[in-house]
Coordinates of C-alpha atoms and ligand atoms in Angstrom, one line a residue:
N1 CA -22.8 -21.7 30.3
G2 CA -25.9 -20.2 28.8
E3 CA -25.2 -16.6 30.0
A4 CA -25.7 -13.8 27.4
P5 CA -22.5 -12.6 26.0
E6 CA -21.0 -9.4 27.5
Y7 CA -20.7 -7.7 24.1
D8 CA -22.5 -7.7 20.8
L9 CA -19.3 -7.3 19.0
V10 CA -15.6 -7.7 19.9
V11 CA -13.1 -6.5 17.2
L12 CA -9.6 -7.8 17.2
G13 CA -7.3 -5.2 15.7
G14 CA -7.8 -1.4 15.8
G15 CA -6.6 -0.6 12.3
S16 CA -8.4 0.6 9.2
G17 CA -10.9 -2.2 9.0
G18 CA -11.5 -2.9 12.7
L19 CA -12.1 0.7 13.7
A20 CA -14.5 1.3 10.8
A21 CA -16.5 -1.8 11.7
A22 CA -16.5 -1.0 15.4
K23 CA -17.6 2.7 15.0
E24 CA -20.4 1.7 12.5
A25 CA -21.6 -1.1 14.8
S26 CA -21.7 1.1 17.8
G27 CA -23.5 3.8 15.8
L28 CA -26.2 1.2 15.1
G29 CA -26.6 0.5 18.8
A30 CA -24.3 -2.4 19.4
K31 CA -22.2 -2.8 22.5
V32 CA -18.6 -2.9 21.0
A33 CA -15.1 -3.4 22.3
V34 CA -11.9 -3.1 20.2
L35 CA -8.6 -4.7 21.1
D36 CA -5.5 -3.2 19.6
F37 CA -2.0 -4.1 20.4
V38 CA 1.3 -3.4 18.6
K39 CA 4.3 -5.7 19.1
P40 CA 7.5 -3.7 18.8
T41 CA 9.7 -4.4 15.7
P42 CA 13.1 -6.2 16.2
I43 CA 14.8 -2.8 16.6
G44 CA 12.1 -1.6 19.1
T45 CA 9.8 0.6 17.0
K46 CA 6.3 0.8 18.3
W47 CA 3.3 3.0 17.8
G48 CA -0.2 3.9 18.9
L49 CA -3.8 3.2 18.0
G50 CA -5.0 3.2 14.4
G51 CA -3.1 0.3 12.7
T52 CA -0.7 0.2 9.8
C53 CA -2.2 2.9 7.5
V54 CA -2.0 5.7 10.1
N55 CA 1.2 4.7 11.8
V56 CA 3.5 2.9 9.4
G57 CA 1.7 2.9 6.1
C58 CA -0.3 5.2 3.8
I59 CA -0.1 8.3 5.9
P60 CA 3.7 8.6 6.7
K61 CA 4.4 7.2 3.2
K62 CA 2.3 10.0 1.6
L63 CA 4.0 12.6 3.7
M64 CA 7.5 11.4 2.8
H65 CA 6.4 11.2 -0.9
Q66 CA 5.2 14.8 -0.6
A67 CA 8.5 15.8 0.9
A68 CA 10.3 14.2 -2.1
L69 CA 7.9 15.9 -4.6
L70 CA 8.6 19.3 -2.9
G71 CA 12.3 18.7 -3.5
E72 CA 11.6 18.3 -7.2
A73 CA 9.3 21.4 -7.1
I74 CA 12.0 23.5 -5.5
H75 CA 14.2 22.7 -8.5
D76 CA 11.4 23.5 -10.9
A77 CA 10.7 26.7 -9.1
Q78 CA 13.8 28.4 -10.3
A79 CA 12.7 28.0 -13.9
Y80 CA 9.5 29.8 -12.9
G81 CA 11.4 32.7 -11.6
W82 CA 11.8 31.9 -7.9
Q83 CA 15.2 32.9 -6.7
L84 CA 16.9 30.2 -4.6
E85 CA 20.4 29.1 -3.7
P86 CA 20.4 25.6 -5.1
Q87 CA 23.5 24.6 -3.1
A88 CA 21.6 25.3 0.2
I89 CA 18.7 23.0 -0.7
K90 CA 18.9 19.9 1.5
N91 CA 16.3 17.9 3.4
D92 CA 16.9 17.5 7.1
W93 CA 15.8 14.0 8.1
A94 CA 15.3 14.8 11.8
S95 CA 12.9 17.7 11.0
L96 CA 10.9 15.6 8.4
R97 CA 10.7 12.6 10.8
Q98 CA 9.5 14.8 13.6
A99 CA 6.9 16.5 11.4
V100 CA 5.6 13.1 10.2
Q101 CA 5.6 11.6 13.7
N102 CA 3.8 14.7 15.2
H103 CA 1.0 14.3 12.6
I104 CA 0.7 10.6 13.4
K105 CA 0.5 11.3 17.2
S106 CA -2.3 13.8 16.5
V107 CA -4.2 11.2 14.5
N108 CA -3.7 8.6 17.3
W109 CA -5.2 11.1 19.7
V110 CA -8.2 11.9 17.5
T111 CA -8.8 8.2 16.9
R112 CA -9.0 7.6 20.7
V113 CA -11.3 10.6 21.2
E114 CA -13.5 9.4 18.4
L115 CA -13.8 5.9 19.9
R116 CA -14.8 7.4 23.2
D117 CA -17.4 9.7 21.6
K118 CA -18.8 6.8 19.6
K119 CA -18.9 4.7 22.8
V120 CA -16.6 2.0 21.5
E121 CA -14.6 0.5 24.4
Y122 CA -10.9 0.5 23.5
I123 CA -8.7 -2.1 25.1
N124 CA -4.9 -1.8 24.6
G125 CA -4.3 -5.5 24.8
H126 CA -3.3 -8.4 22.5
G127 CA -6.3 -10.7 22.0
I128 CA -6.3 -14.4 21.7
F129 CA -9.2 -16.8 21.3
K130 CA -9.9 -19.1 24.3
D131 CA -12.8 -20.8 22.6
P132 CA -15.2 -19.8 19.7
R133 CA -17.1 -17.4 22.0
T134 CA -14.3 -16.0 24.2
V135 CA -11.3 -13.8 23.7
H136 CA -8.7 -13.3 26.4
T137 CA -6.2 -10.5 26.8
V138 CA -3.6 -9.3 29.3
I139 CA -3.6 -5.6 30.0
K140 CA -1.8 -3.3 32.4
Q141 CA -4.5 -3.6 35.0
G142 CA -4.7 -7.4 34.8
E143 CA -6.5 -9.9 32.6
R144 CA -9.7 -9.5 30.6
T145 CA -12.0 -12.2 29.3
L146 CA -14.5 -11.0 26.7
T147 CA -17.5 -12.9 25.4
A148 CA -19.4 -11.7 22.4
K149 CA -22.2 -12.5 20.0
Y150 CA -20.0 -11.7 17.0
F151 CA -16.2 -11.3 16.5
I152 CA -14.4 -9.5 13.7
I153 CA -10.8 -10.4 13.0
A154 CA -9.0 -7.3 11.7
V155 CA -5.4 -7.9 12.8
G156 CA -3.7 -7.0 9.6
G157 CA -0.2 -8.0 8.9
R158 CA 3.4 -7.2 9.4
P159 CA 6.5 -7.1 7.1
R160 CA 8.4 -10.3 6.6
Y161 CA 12.2 -10.7 6.9
P162 CA 14.2 -13.1 4.7
N163 CA 15.8 -16.1 6.3
I164 CA 19.4 -14.9 5.8
P165 CA 22.1 -14.2 8.4
G166 CA 21.9 -10.6 9.8
A167 CA 18.4 -9.8 8.4
V168 CA 16.6 -9.4 11.7
E169 CA 19.6 -8.0 13.6
Y170 CA 20.6 -5.3 11.1
G171 CA 17.7 -4.9 8.6
I172 CA 14.7 -2.7 9.0
T173 CA 11.3 -2.6 7.3
S174 CA 8.5 -0.1 6.5
D175 CA 7.6 -0.4 10.2
D176 CA 10.8 1.4 11.2
I177 CA 11.7 3.8 8.3
F178 CA 9.2 6.5 9.1
S179 CA 10.5 7.0 12.7
L180 CA 14.2 6.1 12.1
E181 CA 16.3 8.1 14.5
K182 CA 19.4 8.5 12.3
E183 CA 19.1 9.5 8.7
P184 CA 18.8 6.5 6.4
G185 CA 21.9 7.3 4.2
K186 CA 22.8 4.9 1.4
T187 CA 19.9 2.4 1.4
L188 CA 19.4 -1.0 -0.1
V189 CA 15.7 -1.8 -0.5
V190 CA 15.1 -5.5 -0.9
G191 CA 11.8 -6.2 -2.8
A192 CA 10.3 -4.5 -5.8
G193 CA 6.6 -4.6 -4.9
Y194 CA 4.5 -1.5 -4.1
I195 CA 6.2 -0.7 -0.8
G196 CA 9.7 -1.3 -1.9
L197 CA 9.4 1.0 -4.9
E198 CA 7.7 3.7 -2.9
C199 CA 10.3 3.7 -0.1
A200 CA 13.2 3.7 -2.6
G201 CA 11.4 6.5 -4.5
F202 CA 11.0 8.9 -1.6
L203 CA 14.5 8.1 -0.2
N204 CA 16.0 9.0 -3.5
G205 CA 13.9 12.1 -3.8
L206 CA 15.1 13.2 -0.3
G207 CA 18.7 12.9 -1.6
Y208 CA 19.7 9.5 -0.4
D209 CA 21.5 6.9 -2.5
A210 CA 18.8 4.2 -3.1
T211 CA 19.1 0.8 -4.7
V212 CA 16.2 -1.7 -5.2
M213 CA 17.0 -5.4 -5.3
V214 CA 14.6 -7.2 -7.5
R215 CA 14.0 -11.0 -7.2
S216 CA 12.0 -11.6 -10.3
V217 CA 10.2 -8.6 -11.9
V218 CA 9.2 -5.2 -10.7
L219 CA 5.6 -4.8 -9.5
R220 CA 4.7 -8.4 -10.3
E221 CA 1.0 -8.0 -9.5
F222 CA 0.6 -5.0 -11.8
D223 CA 0.5 -4.4 -15.6
Q224 CA 4.0 -5.2 -16.7
Q225 CA 4.4 -2.5 -19.4
M226 CA 3.5 0.1 -16.8
A227 CA 5.9 -1.5 -14.3
Q228 CA 8.7 -1.2 -16.8
I229 CA 7.9 2.5 -17.4
I230 CA 7.9 3.1 -13.7
T231 CA 11.2 1.4 -13.4
A232 CA 12.7 3.5 -16.2
S233 CA 11.3 6.7 -14.6
M234 CA 12.8 5.8 -11.2
Q235 CA 16.2 5.0 -12.9
E236 CA 16.1 8.4 -14.6
K237 CA 15.6 10.0 -11.2
G238 CA 18.6 8.2 -9.9
V239 CA 17.3 5.0 -8.2
K240 CA 19.5 2.0 -9.0
F241 CA 18.1 -1.5 -9.6
L242 CA 19.8 -4.9 -9.1
F243 CA 17.7 -7.3 -11.3
K244 CA 17.3 -11.0 -10.6
C245 CA 19.3 -10.9 -7.4
L246 CA 18.8 -12.3 -3.9
P247 CA 20.5 -11.2 -0.7
Q248 CA 22.7 -13.8 1.0
S249 CA 23.9 -12.1 4.3
I250 CA 24.3 -8.8 6.2
E251 CA 27.2 -8.1 8.5
K252 CA 27.9 -5.1 10.5
L253 CA 31.4 -3.6 9.9
P254 CA 33.4 -1.9 12.7
D255 CA 32.5 1.5 11.2
D256 CA 28.8 0.6 11.6
K257 CA 28.2 0.2 7.8
L258 CA 26.3 -2.9 6.7
L259 CA 28.1 -5.3 4.3
V260 CA 25.5 -7.0 2.1
K261 CA 26.4 -10.0 0.0
W262 CA 24.1 -11.1 -2.8
K263 CA 23.9 -13.4 -5.7
N264 CA 22.5 -13.0 -9.2
A265 CA 20.5 -15.6 -11.1
C266 CA 23.8 -17.1 -12.5
G267 CA 25.0 -17.6 -8.9
E268 CA 27.7 -14.9 -9.2
E269 CA 28.4 -13.2 -5.9
F270 CA 28.5 -9.5 -5.2
S271 CA 28.8 -7.3 -2.2
D272 CA 28.5 -3.6 -1.2
T273 CA 28.2 -1.6 1.9
F274 CA 25.1 0.4 2.9
D275 CA 23.9 2.5 5.8
T276 CA 20.5 1.0 5.8
V277 CA 18.9 -2.2 4.5
L278 CA 15.1 -2.1 4.2
F279 CA 13.2 -5.3 3.6
A280 CA 9.9 -4.9 1.6
I281 CA 9.5 -8.5 0.6
G282 CA 5.8 -8.8 1.4
R283 CA 3.7 -9.1 4.6
K284 CA 2.5 -11.8 6.9
A285 CA -0.9 -11.9 8.3
L286 CA -1.0 -11.9 12.2
T287 CA -3.3 -14.9 12.4
R288 CA -0.9 -17.4 14.0
E289 CA -0.7 -15.2 17.2
L290 CA -4.6 -15.3 17.5
H291 CA -4.9 -19.0 18.5
L292 CA -7.5 -19.5 15.8
D293 CA -7.5 -23.2 16.4
K294 CA -9.2 -22.6 19.7
A295 CA -12.0 -20.8 17.8
G296 CA -12.0 -23.3 14.9
V297 CA -11.2 -20.7 12.3
Q298 CA -9.3 -22.0 9.3
V299 CA -6.4 -20.3 7.5
V300 CA -5.2 -21.1 4.1
G301 CA -1.8 -21.7 2.5
E302 CA 1.7 -20.4 3.4
G303 CA 0.4 -16.9 4.1
E304 CA -1.9 -18.2 6.8
K305 CA -4.6 -15.8 5.7
I306 CA -8.4 -16.2 6.2
D307 CA -10.7 -17.2 3.3
V308 CA -14.1 -15.6 3.7
S309 CA -17.4 -15.5 2.0
D310 CA -18.8 -12.0 2.4
E311 CA -16.3 -11.6 5.3
Q312 CA -17.7 -14.6 7.1
T313 CA -15.2 -17.2 8.2
N314 CA -15.9 -20.9 8.4
V315 CA -17.2 -20.2 11.9
P316 CA -20.5 -18.4 11.3
H317 CA -20.3 -15.8 14.1
I318 CA -16.6 -15.0 13.4
F319 CA -15.9 -12.5 10.6
A320 CA -12.7 -11.0 9.1
V321 CA -11.8 -7.9 7.2
G322 CA -8.8 -6.2 5.8
D323 CA -5.2 -7.4 5.2
V324 CA -5.9 -10.8 6.9
L325 CA -8.1 -11.8 4.0
H326 CA -6.9 -14.3 1.4
K327 CA -6.6 -13.0 -2.1
K328 CA -8.1 -9.6 -1.5
P329 CA -6.4 -6.2 -2.1
E330 CA -4.3 -5.0 0.8
L331 CA -5.6 -1.4 0.9
T332 CA -7.0 0.8 3.5
P333 CA -10.2 1.8 1.8
V334 CA -10.9 -1.8 1.0
A335 CA -10.6 -2.7 4.7
I336 CA -12.8 0.3 5.8
H337 CA -15.5 -0.3 3.2
A338 CA -15.8 -4.0 4.0
G339 CA -15.8 -3.3 7.7
K340 CA -18.6 -0.7 7.4
L341 CA -20.8 -2.9 5.2
L342 CA -20.3 -5.8 7.5
A343 CA -21.4 -3.8 10.6
R344 CA -24.5 -2.7 8.7
R345 CA -25.3 -6.2 7.8
L346 CA -24.8 -7.5 11.3
F347 CA -26.6 -4.7 13.2
G348 CA -28.5 -2.6 10.7
G349 CA -30.4 -5.1 8.7
A350 CA -28.6 -4.2 5.6
T351 CA -27.8 -6.6 2.8
D352 CA -25.1 -4.8 0.7
T353 CA -21.9 -6.8 0.3
M354 CA -18.4 -5.7 -0.5
D355 CA -17.3 -5.7 -4.1
Y356 CA -13.6 -6.4 -4.3
Q357 CA -13.5 -5.9 -8.1
N358 CA -12.2 -2.8 -9.9
V359 CA -10.6 -1.3 -6.8
A360 CA -8.4 1.6 -7.9
T361 CA -4.9 2.0 -6.5
T362 CA -1.8 4.1 -6.9
V363 CA 1.9 3.5 -6.5
F364 CA 3.5 6.7 -5.3
S365 CA 6.7 6.0 -7.1
P366 CA 7.4 9.2 -7.1
L367 CA 6.1 9.8 -10.7
E368 CA 2.8 8.2 -9.7
Y369 CA 1.2 5.2 -11.3
G370 CA -2.6 4.9 -10.8
C371 CA -4.7 2.1 -12.2
V372 CA -8.1 0.5 -11.9
G373 CA -9.4 -2.7 -13.5
L374 CA -7.5 -5.3 -15.5
S375 CA -3.9 -5.2 -16.6
E376 CA -3.3 -5.7 -20.3
E377 CA -1.9 -9.2 -19.8
I378 CA -4.8 -10.3 -17.7
A379 CA -7.3 -8.8 -20.2
L380 CA -5.6 -10.5 -23.1
N381 CA -5.5 -13.8 -21.3
K382 CA -9.1 -13.7 -20.2
Y383 CA -10.7 -12.5 -23.5
G384 CA -8.1 -13.3 -26.2
P385 CA -6.2 -10.7 -28.3
D386 CA -8.9 -10.5 -30.9
E387 CA -11.4 -9.3 -28.3
I388 CA -9.3 -6.6 -26.7
E389 CA -8.5 -3.1 -27.9
V390 CA -5.7 -1.1 -26.1
Y391 CA -5.6 2.6 -26.6
H392 CA -2.5 4.4 -25.5
A393 CA -0.6 7.7 -25.6
Y394 CA 2.4 9.5 -24.3
Y395 CA 1.6 13.0 -23.2
K396 CA 3.2 16.3 -22.0
P397 CA 2.0 17.8 -18.8
T398 CA 1.9 21.6 -19.4
E399 CA 3.7 22.4 -16.2
F400 CA 6.7 20.2 -17.2
F401 CA 7.6 22.4 -20.2
V402 CA 9.0 25.5 -18.3
P403 CA 11.4 23.5 -16.1
Q404 CA 12.1 21.1 -19.0
R405 CA 11.2 18.1 -16.9
S406 CA 11.4 14.7 -18.6
I407 CA 8.1 13.7 -20.2
A408 CA 9.6 10.4 -21.3
H409 CA 7.5 8.4 -18.9
C410 CA 4.2 10.2 -18.9
Y411 CA 2.0 7.5 -20.5
L412 CA -1.5 6.2 -20.2
K413 CA -3.6 3.4 -21.6
V414 CA -7.2 2.2 -21.8
I415 CA -8.0 -1.4 -22.1
A416 CA -11.4 -2.2 -23.5
L417 CA -13.5 -4.8 -25.2
R418 CA -13.2 -4.5 -28.9
N419 CA -16.8 -5.5 -29.7
G420 CA -20.2 -4.7 -28.3
D421 CA -20.4 -1.3 -26.6
Q422 CA -16.6 -1.4 -26.1
K423 CA -16.7 -1.6 -22.3
V424 CA -13.6 -0.3 -20.6
L425 CA -11.9 -3.0 -18.5
G426 CA -8.8 -1.2 -17.3
L427 CA -7.3 2.3 -17.0
H428 CA -3.6 2.9 -16.4
F429 CA -2.0 6.3 -15.9
I430 CA 1.6 7.3 -15.1
G431 CA 2.2 10.9 -14.4
P432 CA 1.7 13.6 -11.8
H433 CA -1.2 13.2 -9.4
A434 CA -2.1 9.8 -10.8
G435 CA -4.0 8.9 -7.6
E436 CA -6.2 12.0 -8.1
V437 CA -6.6 11.3 -11.8
I438 CA -7.7 7.7 -11.5
Q439 CA -10.1 8.0 -8.6
G440 CA -13.0 9.6 -10.6
F441 CA -12.5 7.2 -13.4
A442 CA -12.9 4.3 -11.0
A443 CA -16.4 5.6 -10.4
A444 CA -17.0 5.7 -14.1
I445 CA -15.8 2.1 -14.5
K446 CA -18.4 1.1 -11.8
C447 CA -21.0 2.8 -14.0
H448 CA -20.0 0.7 -17.0
L449 CA -17.7 3.1 -18.8
T450 CA -17.4 2.5 -22.5
V451 CA -14.8 3.8 -25.0
P452 CA -17.4 6.0 -26.9
A453 CA -18.5 7.5 -23.5
L454 CA -14.9 8.3 -22.6
M455 CA -14.2 9.8 -26.0
S456 CA -17.3 12.0 -25.9
T457 CA -16.4 13.3 -22.4
V458 CA -15.2 16.9 -22.7
G459 CA -11.8 17.4 -20.9
I460 CA -10.7 20.0 -18.5
H461 CA -7.9 21.9 -20.0
P462 CA -5.0 22.1 -19.2
T463 CA -4.9 19.0 -16.9
V464 CA -3.3 15.7 -17.1
A465 CA -6.5 13.8 -16.5
E466 CA -8.0 15.1 -19.7
E467 CA -5.6 12.9 -21.6
F468 CA -8.0 10.0 -21.0
T469 CA -10.7 11.9 -23.0
R470 CA -8.3 12.5 -25.9
I471 CA -7.2 8.9 -26.3
N472 CA -7.6 7.7 -29.9
I473 CA -4.5 5.6 -30.9
T474 CA -4.9 1.8 -30.6
K475 CA -1.8 -0.4 -30.2
R476 CA -3.2 -2.5 -33.0
S477 CA -2.9 0.4 -35.5
G478 CA 0.8 0.6 -34.9
K479 CA 0.6 4.4 -35.0
D480 CA 3.1 6.4 -33.0
P481 CA 1.6 7.1 -29.5
N482 CA 3.9 10.0 -28.9
P483 CA 2.4 13.5 -28.8
Q484 CA 2.4 15.0 -32.3
S485 CA 2.8 18.7 -31.4
Ligands
FAD1 P1 -4.1 -2.9 10.2 O1 -4.3 -1.5 9.8 O2 -2.7 -3.4 10.0 O3 -4.5 -3.0 11.7 C1 -4.4 -4.1 12.4 C2 -4.2 -3.8 13.9 O4 -4.4 -4.9 14.7 C3 -2.7 -3.3 14.2 O5 -2.7 -2.2 15.0 C4 -2.1 -4.5 14.9 O6 -1.1 -4.2 15.7 C5 -3.4 -5.0 15.7 N1 -3.3 -6.4 16.1 C6 -2.7 -7.4 15.5 N2 -3.0 -8.6 16.2 C7 -3.7 -8.2 17.3 C8 -4.2 -9.0 18.3 N3 -4.1 -10.3 18.4 N4 -4.9 -8.3 19.3 C9 -5.1 -6.9 19.2 N5 -4.6 -6.2 18.2 C10 -3.9 -6.8 17.2 N6 -3.1 1.2 1.6 C11 -3.7 2.2 0.8 O7 -4.9 2.1 0.6 N7 -3.0 3.2 0.3 C12 -1.7 3.4 0.5 O8 -1.1 4.3 0.0 C13 -1.0 2.4 1.3 N8 0.3 2.5 1.6 C14 0.9 1.6 2.4 C15 2.3 1.8 2.7 C16 2.9 1.0 3.5 C17 4.4 1.2 3.9 C18 2.2 -0.1 4.1 C19 2.9 -1.1 5.0 C20 0.9 -0.3 3.8 C21 0.2 0.6 3.0 N9 -1.1 0.4 2.6 C22 -1.7 1.3 1.8 C23 -1.9 -0.8 3.1 C24 -2.8 -0.4 4.3 O9 -2.0 0.2 5.3 C25 -3.5 -1.7 4.8 O10 -4.2 -2.3 3.8 C26 -4.4 -1.4 6.0 O11 -3.8 -0.7 7.1 C27 -5.1 -2.7 6.4 O12 -5.9 -2.5 7.5 P2 -6.3 -3.6 8.5 O13 -7.4 -3.1 9.3 O14 -6.5 -4.9 7.8 O15 -5.0 -3.9 9.4
NA7_2 P1 4.6 -7.5 -2.4 O1 3.8 -6.6 -3.3 O2 4.2 -8.8 -2.1 O3 6.1 -7.4 -3.0 C1 7.1 -8.2 -2.4 C2 8.4 -8.0 -3.2 O4 9.4 -8.6 -2.5 C3 8.3 -8.6 -4.6 O5 9.0 -7.8 -5.5 C4 8.9 -10.0 -4.3 O6 9.4 -10.6 -5.5 C5 10.0 -9.7 -3.4 N1 10.4 -10.8 -2.5 C6 9.5 -11.7 -1.9 N2 10.3 -12.5 -1.1 C7 11.5 -12.2 -1.3 C8 12.8 -12.7 -0.8 N3 12.8 -13.7 0.1 N4 13.9 -12.1 -1.1 C9 13.9 -11.1 -2.0 N5 12.8 -10.5 -2.5 C10 11.6 -11.1 -2.2 O7 4.7 -6.8 -1.0 P2 4.9 -5.3 -0.4 O8 5.5 -5.5 0.9 O9 5.5 -4.4 -1.4 O10 3.3 -4.9 -0.3 C11 2.3 -5.6 0.2 C12 1.0 -4.9 0.2 O11 1.0 -4.0 1.3 C13 0.7 -4.2 -1.0 O12 -0.2 -4.8 -1.8 C14 0.2 -2.8 -0.6 O13 -1.1 -2.7 -0.8 C15 0.4 -2.8 0.9 P3 8.6 -11.6 -6.4 O14 7.8 -10.7 -7.4 O15 7.7 -12.4 -5.5 O16 9.7 -12.4 -7.1

């Protein structure tokens, strides 16, 4: 109708990407509103402002991972002279859950205060497009219609459920586990991606019987040699794996246990009872609920994600960041970085665009696996075996000696071009603090790290990160990569 829009920017979704974009835009003088709304899970779990990472993702996951690591540390402590009564060592689920939830509530609160301070209007409503320039929402006080010059879609995704009897009625997902009222007990985790492994890892570490059901391979998107080492490490710690199996049904028995039936690749049927069944079979973008057809925004493929060019959708004034993006890493810092850069381009006259290559990540498994750059198979495929050199080594973390912890799975490799300046293409590290180890090396890769530069870097002794500077055995040489001392 020719009227100026009410806002410069309306952001749909108050998670990692949406909030970063909103705060940055407001700081640059834009009038900004953020809509955030969480639909409860099938068992009724809901949460506050901040999105997946804060409420049901990275943050509670890291805290439960830490709880599991502390369990291991308590056992190690005795070898270091601490006097404990091992039989009294047990994790109390209710206390852990409360501590985790208290932290989340405090972050929810800080997030709201920060939005107020930064003059971003927060609307606790579910947004839908009415037309390309208008978003509509229903809130407690009534309805709101918002018009804006630009929109950012940052609605993220939610876990999927398999289409089998009992899945939605009796199963849970990562959206429920961190606030589960009763302790999880014997748990079946269906799915062997990043989230499935991490959940099984911390549950086992907390003392629960944990089984992972694998459809094809473990960590399909990652370097497969490293995935196999992680699997072996988890098995050594007590996690069970059911390979090449698919769940068929879940029934609730009179004693409240869950009877799960599954089949293996040969069609043989099996069953067992569990206290908890957790699905980690991937996530679905929340695009369908947005009425994108009204805005003319296209989605691609089965995943219904949004394909963008520099975060711009096919509708020029509508942008998207974070987990809703097609074929981009589903990681918090990726969403945040893309959101900030986008806001600076829209309102700050900046031109920098998001680089989705060489983003580092870590699987908190609980022996951690951190990586950046190409996997060995992708490097070999892309450049051919003659062009690629793979350096590798097993190593012994100093602190593992005293408690005689297994060093069998502490392994790293460097994937590099064989010729020219021997540019490093990928770094992979399994061991304690892998996330901390790999982060700095990710910066080095951005600065065109080469094998000679890595080898001429002086290490910090005694650390596990220094192993990267000591690497000298190539796979091609056939030499034993085990530590020689
Ligand atoms: P989200 O954070 O999901 O935020 C989207 C928000 O929009 C949500 O609050 C949603 O309810 C809301 N919303 C949806 N539709 C609407 C609508 N129509 N109107 C209003 N609001 C709406 N990443 C890491 O980097 N490191 C980790 O260790 C890590 N661990 C993870 C562990 C788990 C168990 C999970 C599930 C994820 C983990 N991730 C991790 C991934 C990370 O959480 C996501 O990549 C990140 O949260 C994506 O941010 P986003 O802004 O795209 O979406
Ligand atoms: P992923 O990484 O997509 O992994 C999903 C896993 O679930 C993977 O092992 C799949 O096996 C398996 N899967 C998928 N569908 C099914 C069905 N129907 N039945 C059984 N198993 C199935 O998802 P995540 O949830 O772990 O993580 C998603 C992202 O969120 C991740 O990148 C993090 O950054 C945060 P497959 O290999 O396809 O055979």
